[in-house]
Structure formats: structure tokens, C-alpha cells
Amino acid sequence: VTVTSNADPSKFASANVTLEAPLAPISIAIRYDGDLQVSAGAGKLFTADIQNDPSGSGCVWSVANADGMTQLNEKTYMDSNGTLYVSAEETAQQLIVMATANADSGKTSSVTIDVLTIEVEITTAPSEVKAGEQIQFEARAKNDTANGGIRWEVMDSIGDASSIETNGLLDVGAGETAQTLTIRATSKTNPLIYKEATITVLPTNQP
């Protein structure tokens, strides 16, 4: 840059000025693995890819009902690490997950995620068994994004004579006096979801 006197053009001064490129604007994008689906009762991890933020101050996470009106269940929330926790009692069908840059609240990124309802299905349900014998039950939990599996219970064994193992193998006690047993298969991810089957207990001396 040169400055020259109007009164005496022979008088001037110069200085060098270094121009720096303007800083690129902050940008933010949400990243995730797999599909944009989560089961009620389960969780899902999100991360934020933040560019051009020299402060490195990260972001704030939030979640809302996608319908824009209905409040979420109080147990549905995002933690500071980007993990979404969906209440087992959540009724919203879709959620909006949002990340807002701390360095510039005008920079946000959001995704819409479907909330799935787990369904428990007992796929192998024998109708009868003799006292003192074992028999196998099988079940599956559909729409379980956490793959939490099944918890088995015998609901009405008399005197706890019968039990069922974690793999669904029913062990009917030789002293079982109940005429029928109710077998319950419950989602481990969402304990509110279960299915039951009834099996008849035959006397040991019945052919």
C-alpha cells in the first residue's frame, strides 16, 4: 500500500499488508451407523461431524417428536455424548434428533428416526408335556434394534416345581401338580412386551 502527498507527489510512503483468507463457515453433520430406526426401550448412538470450528467446543444434542406438537415420554432423551434413549413407553412414531454447534447456534443438523414397536412371537410352543420331563420352547423378538433377546418365565408352577432355562428349555418337575403351565416370553429390551403360551401337564403314568 502506497500513500502519496497531494501537495508534493515526490513525497510518499509504502507498507506491505498481508491479506488472510476469510475463515470458512462452521458446518455440522450428524453421522450414524445402520438404519434410522430404534425400538421403544432401546438406544442409538449418533455423532456430530463439525468442520471449521477452531474452538472445538462441540455441540448440544436434542430430541423432539417429529409431529412438532406432542411431548415425548419423560424417559426419552439424548445424553451429552449423542446417545438417544427411547422410553419403553414412548408412543411417538418418529423422532427428530438435532445437533447444534456450540460455537454458532445457527449451525444445526437433524435427522428423522422411526420408532419401532417390538413384537414377541413364540415360534415353538408344545401343547403338552409329562411331569418330570423337559421340552423346548422358542421365541423371537421382531423389530428389536438392540437384539436384546428373550427372558423366559413359568408363571403358575405350584410350589416352584417347574422352571425354564434362559434358552427356553422347560423343566417340568416330577412333583408338579398344576394341570397347565403358562410360559411367558418377554422382550429384554422392552419388558412391557411379552407373549404367553399354555402347556398341559400330563401325569407321569399317562401313556
mmCIF file of C-alpha atoms in Angstrom:
data_model
loop_
_atom_site.group_PDB
_atom_site.id
_atom_site.type_symbol
_atom_site.label_atom_id
_atom_site.label_comp_id
_atom_site.label_asym_id
_atom_site.label_seq_id
_atom_site.Cartn_x
_atom_site.Cartn_y
_atom_site.Cartn_z
ATOM 1 C CA VAL A 1 0.000 0.000 0.000
ATOM 2 C CA THR A 2 1.466 3.413 -1.028
ATOM 3 C CA VAL A 3 0.348 6.852 0.235
ATOM 4 C CA THR A 4 1.379 9.909 -1.860
ATOM 5 C CA SER A 5 1.184 13.586 -0.837
ATOM 6 C CA ASN A 6 -1.182 15.691 -2.973
ATOM 7 C CA ALA A 7 0.960 18.803 -2.379
ATOM 8 C CA ASP A 8 4.220 17.121 -3.267
ATOM 9 C CA PRO A 9 3.894 13.917 -5.293
ATOM 10 C CA SER A 10 7.544 13.179 -4.656
ATOM 11 C CA LYS A 11 6.665 12.535 -1.027
ATOM 12 C CA PHE A 12 5.180 9.061 -0.406
ATOM 13 C CA ALA A 13 5.319 6.129 1.923
ATOM 14 C CA SER A 14 4.716 2.434 1.401
ATOM 15 C CA ALA A 15 3.837 -0.506 3.625
ATOM 16 C CA ASN A 16 3.280 -4.185 2.997
ATOM 17 C CA VAL A 17 -0.085 -5.647 4.048
ATOM 18 C CA THR A 18 -0.707 -9.390 4.202
ATOM 19 C CA LEU A 19 -4.265 -10.414 3.435
ATOM 20 C CA GLU A 20 -5.522 -13.566 5.124
ATOM 21 C CA ALA A 21 -8.219 -15.704 3.584
ATOM 22 C CA PRO A 22 -11.541 -15.445 5.420
ATOM 23 C CA LEU A 23 -12.392 -18.290 7.753
ATOM 24 C CA ALA A 24 -14.685 -20.905 6.244
ATOM 25 C CA PRO A 25 -18.102 -21.053 7.924
ATOM 26 C CA ILE A 26 -18.761 -23.696 10.539
ATOM 27 C CA SER A 27 -20.620 -26.745 9.289
ATOM 28 C CA ILE A 28 -22.149 -29.670 11.175
ATOM 29 C CA ALA A 29 -23.492 -33.037 10.036
ATOM 30 C CA ILE A 30 -24.946 -35.951 12.027
ATOM 31 C CA ARG A 31 -23.406 -39.379 11.461
ATOM 32 C CA TYR A 32 -24.782 -42.782 12.478
ATOM 33 C CA ASP A 33 -24.458 -46.496 11.770
ATOM 34 C CA GLY A 34 -27.160 -48.611 10.187
ATOM 35 C CA ASP A 35 -30.733 -47.533 9.583
ATOM 36 C CA LEU A 36 -32.606 -44.606 11.054
ATOM 37 C CA GLN A 37 -34.670 -46.878 13.278
ATOM 38 C CA VAL A 38 -34.777 -47.556 17.000
ATOM 39 C CA SER A 39 -37.028 -49.742 19.122
ATOM 40 C CA ALA A 40 -39.000 -48.352 22.031
ATOM 41 C CA GLY A 41 -36.912 -49.377 25.031
ATOM 42 C CA ALA A 42 -33.634 -49.262 23.101
ATOM 43 C CA GLY A 43 -30.934 -46.679 22.335
ATOM 44 C CA LYS A 44 -28.922 -45.466 19.354
ATOM 45 C CA LEU A 45 -25.614 -43.595 19.125
ATOM 46 C CA PHE A 46 -25.149 -40.527 16.932
ATOM 47 C CA THR A 47 -22.011 -38.469 16.327
ATOM 48 C CA ALA A 48 -21.561 -34.937 15.008
ATOM 49 C CA ASP A 49 -19.024 -34.099 12.299
ATOM 50 C CA ILE A 50 -18.188 -30.427 12.926
ATOM 51 C CA GLN A 51 -15.947 -28.618 10.453
ATOM 52 C CA ASN A 52 -14.150 -25.233 10.655
ATOM 53 C CA ASP A 53 -14.690 -24.742 14.386
ATOM 54 C CA PRO A 54 -11.371 -23.541 15.825
ATOM 55 C CA SER A 55 -12.846 -23.524 19.333
ATOM 56 C CA GLY A 56 -13.534 -27.266 19.233
ATOM 57 C CA SER A 57 -16.472 -26.659 21.544
ATOM 58 C CA GLY A 58 -18.636 -29.449 20.183
ATOM 59 C CA CYS A 59 -22.411 -29.430 20.033
ATOM 60 C CA VAL A 60 -25.626 -29.707 22.015
ATOM 61 C CA TRP A 61 -27.950 -32.656 21.354
ATOM 62 C CA SER A 62 -31.739 -32.553 21.491
ATOM 63 C CA VAL A 63 -34.678 -34.759 20.513
ATOM 64 C CA ALA A 64 -38.317 -33.946 19.777
ATOM 65 C CA ASN A 65 -41.460 -35.569 18.466
ATOM 66 C CA ALA A 66 -41.482 -35.347 14.678
ATOM 67 C CA ASP A 67 -45.123 -34.261 14.700
ATOM 68 C CA GLY A 68 -43.995 -30.966 16.233
ATOM 69 C CA MET A 69 -46.820 -30.926 18.785
ATOM 70 C CA THR A 70 -46.892 -33.916 21.115
ATOM 71 C CA GLN A 71 -44.459 -34.083 24.010
ATOM 72 C CA LEU A 72 -42.189 -37.092 24.306
ATOM 73 C CA ASN A 73 -42.263 -39.519 27.191
ATOM 74 C CA GLU A 74 -40.127 -38.085 30.011
ATOM 75 C CA LYS A 75 -37.786 -41.072 29.787
ATOM 76 C CA THR A 76 -36.935 -40.398 26.135
ATOM 77 C CA TYR A 77 -33.857 -38.171 25.907
ATOM 78 C CA MET A 78 -30.427 -37.508 24.359
ATOM 79 C CA ASP A 79 -27.321 -37.558 26.520
ATOM 80 C CA SER A 80 -24.342 -35.255 26.025
ATOM 81 C CA ASN A 81 -22.435 -37.971 24.136
ATOM 82 C CA GLY A 82 -25.058 -38.240 21.403
ATOM 83 C CA THR A 83 -26.840 -41.383 22.564
ATOM 84 C CA LEU A 84 -30.591 -41.419 22.089
ATOM 85 C CA TYR A 85 -32.538 -43.333 24.736
ATOM 86 C CA VAL A 86 -36.140 -44.162 23.835
ATOM 87 C CA SER A 87 -38.545 -44.964 26.654
ATOM 88 C CA ALA A 88 -40.239 -48.365 26.596
ATOM 89 C CA GLU A 89 -43.476 -46.380 26.941
ATOM 90 C CA GLU A 90 -42.757 -43.978 24.067
ATOM 91 C CA THR A 91 -45.774 -43.554 21.747
ATOM 92 C CA ALA A 92 -44.205 -41.243 19.152
ATOM 93 C CA GLN A 93 -43.787 -42.950 15.802
ATOM 94 C CA GLN A 94 -40.968 -40.679 14.649
ATOM 95 C CA LEU A 95 -38.359 -38.561 16.427
ATOM 96 C CA ILE A 96 -36.202 -35.681 15.255
ATOM 97 C CA VAL A 97 -32.625 -35.763 16.558
ATOM 98 C CA MET A 98 -30.793 -32.432 16.306
ATOM 99 C CA ALA A 99 -27.202 -31.338 16.879
ATOM 100 C CA THR A 100 -26.480 -27.593 17.352
ATOM 101 C CA ALA A 101 -22.929 -26.256 17.178
ATOM 102 C CA ASN A 102 -21.879 -24.552 20.419
ATOM 103 C CA ALA A 103 -19.715 -22.069 18.516
ATOM 104 C CA ASP A 104 -22.592 -20.963 16.266
ATOM 105 C CA SER A 105 -26.157 -21.765 17.320
ATOM 106 C CA GLY A 106 -27.306 -21.039 13.788
ATOM 107 C CA LYS A 107 -25.496 -24.135 12.548
ATOM 108 C CA THR A 108 -27.585 -27.260 13.058
ATOM 109 C CA SER A 109 -28.071 -30.718 11.613
ATOM 110 C CA SER A 110 -31.051 -33.024 12.117
ATOM 111 C CA VAL A 111 -32.289 -36.486 11.171
ATOM 112 C CA THR A 112 -35.687 -38.156 11.483
ATOM 113 C CA ILE A 113 -35.727 -41.620 13.058
ATOM 114 C CA ASP A 114 -38.534 -44.187 13.129
ATOM 115 C CA VAL A 115 -39.580 -45.669 16.470
ATOM 116 C CA LEU A 116 -40.356 -49.380 16.152
ATOM 117 C CA THR A 117 -42.654 -51.404 18.396
ATOM 118 C CA ILE A 118 -41.159 -54.730 19.417
ATOM 119 C CA GLU A 119 -43.315 -57.805 18.840
ATOM 120 C CA VAL A 120 -42.655 -61.066 20.670
ATOM 121 C CA GLU A 121 -43.617 -64.263 18.867
ATOM 122 C CA ILE A 122 -43.425 -67.751 20.383
ATOM 123 C CA THR A 123 -42.392 -69.850 17.404
ATOM 124 C CA THR A 124 -42.241 -73.254 19.103
ATOM 125 C CA ALA A 125 -44.963 -73.911 21.690
ATOM 126 C CA PRO A 126 -45.603 -77.580 22.585
ATOM 127 C CA SER A 127 -49.151 -78.273 23.732
ATOM 128 C CA GLU A 128 -48.429 -80.941 26.372
ATOM 129 C CA VAL A 129 -45.651 -82.474 28.451
ATOM 130 C CA LYS A 130 -45.379 -85.154 31.123
ATOM 131 C CA ALA A 131 -44.378 -84.285 34.658
ATOM 132 C CA GLY A 132 -40.687 -84.977 35.136
ATOM 133 C CA GLU A 133 -39.779 -84.278 31.516
ATOM 134 C CA GLN A 134 -38.185 -81.416 29.613
ATOM 135 C CA ILE A 135 -39.457 -79.748 26.468
ATOM 136 C CA GLN A 136 -38.168 -76.884 24.302
ATOM 137 C CA PHE A 137 -39.868 -73.518 23.674
ATOM 138 C CA GLU A 138 -38.573 -70.983 21.171
ATOM 139 C CA ALA A 139 -39.402 -67.320 20.634
ATOM 140 C CA ARG A 140 -38.141 -64.252 18.831
ATOM 141 C CA ALA A 141 -38.484 -60.504 19.264
ATOM 142 C CA LYS A 142 -39.227 -58.725 15.995
ATOM 143 C CA ASN A 143 -38.301 -55.072 15.420
ATOM 144 C CA ASP A 144 -35.738 -55.193 18.239
ATOM 145 C CA THR A 145 -32.898 -52.943 17.070
ATOM 146 C CA ALA A 146 -30.944 -53.725 20.258
ATOM 147 C CA ASN A 147 -31.187 -57.509 19.742
ATOM 148 C CA GLY A 148 -31.760 -57.875 23.458
ATOM 149 C CA GLY A 149 -33.250 -61.355 23.250
ATOM 150 C CA ILE A 150 -35.929 -63.109 25.304
ATOM 151 C CA ARG A 151 -36.416 -63.682 29.027
ATOM 152 C CA TRP A 152 -38.377 -66.841 29.895
ATOM 153 C CA GLU A 153 -40.662 -67.422 32.903
ATOM 154 C CA VAL A 154 -43.007 -70.116 34.213
ATOM 155 C CA MET A 155 -45.944 -68.182 35.594
ATOM 156 C CA ASP A 156 -48.029 -70.670 37.576
ATOM 157 C CA SER A 157 -45.966 -73.642 38.684
ATOM 158 C CA ILE A 158 -47.257 -74.963 42.017
ATOM 159 C CA GLY A 159 -44.573 -74.839 44.675
ATOM 160 C CA ASP A 160 -41.995 -73.799 42.070
ATOM 161 C CA ALA A 161 -41.779 -77.417 40.972
ATOM 162 C CA SER A 162 -41.079 -76.392 37.371
ATOM 163 C CA SER A 163 -38.643 -73.933 35.817
ATOM 164 C CA ILE A 164 -37.443 -72.761 32.426
ATOM 165 C CA GLU A 165 -33.870 -72.103 31.369
ATOM 166 C CA THR A 166 -32.605 -68.993 29.608
ATOM 167 C CA ASN A 167 -32.683 -70.828 26.264
ATOM 168 C CA GLY A 168 -36.391 -71.729 26.597
ATOM 169 C CA LEU A 169 -35.960 -75.318 27.816
ATOM 170 C CA LEU A 170 -38.867 -76.083 30.158
ATOM 171 C CA ASP A 171 -38.080 -78.462 33.020
ATOM 172 C CA VAL A 172 -41.315 -79.821 34.481
ATOM 173 C CA GLY A 173 -40.795 -81.154 37.986
ATOM 174 C CA ALA A 174 -41.787 -84.719 38.750
ATOM 175 C CA GLY A 175 -43.863 -83.336 41.609
ATOM 176 C CA GLU A 176 -45.652 -80.713 39.501
ATOM 177 C CA THR A 177 -49.362 -80.774 40.381
ATOM 178 C CA ALA A 178 -50.542 -77.906 38.173
ATOM 179 C CA GLN A 179 -52.642 -79.211 35.287
ATOM 180 C CA THR A 180 -51.417 -76.434 32.977
ATOM 181 C CA LEU A 181 -48.422 -74.106 32.960
ATOM 182 C CA THR A 182 -48.270 -70.648 31.421
ATOM 183 C CA ILE A 183 -44.961 -69.900 29.730
ATOM 184 C CA ARG A 184 -44.123 -66.221 29.238
ATOM 185 C CA ALA A 185 -41.547 -64.895 26.762
ATOM 186 C CA THR A 186 -40.634 -61.258 27.473
ATOM 187 C CA SER A 187 -38.513 -58.862 25.437
ATOM 188 C CA LYS A 188 -35.362 -57.981 27.370
ATOM 189 C CA THR A 189 -35.155 -54.667 25.508
ATOM 190 C CA ASN A 190 -38.723 -53.678 26.367
ATOM 191 C CA PRO A 191 -40.063 -55.622 29.381
ATOM 192 C CA LEU A 192 -43.560 -54.299 28.666
ATOM 193 C CA ILE A 193 -43.769 -56.554 25.612
ATOM 194 C CA TYR A 194 -44.384 -60.271 26.126
ATOM 195 C CA LYS A 195 -46.235 -63.300 24.760
ATOM 196 C CA GLU A 196 -47.632 -66.296 26.613
ATOM 197 C CA ALA A 197 -48.360 -69.906 25.756
ATOM 198 C CA THR A 198 -50.143 -72.595 27.789
ATOM 199 C CA ILE A 199 -48.966 -76.187 28.029
ATOM 200 C CA THR A 200 -50.873 -79.105 29.562
ATOM 201 C CA VAL A 201 -49.039 -81.173 32.187
ATOM 202 C CA LEU A 202 -49.797 -84.892 31.941
ATOM 203 C CA PRO A 203 -49.334 -87.310 34.855
ATOM 204 C CA THR A 204 -46.161 -89.360 34.689
ATOM 205 C CA ASN A 205 -48.189 -92.589 34.478
ATOM 206 C CA GLN A 206 -50.213 -91.464 31.477
ATOM 207 C CA PRO A 207 -49.153 -93.188 28.265
#
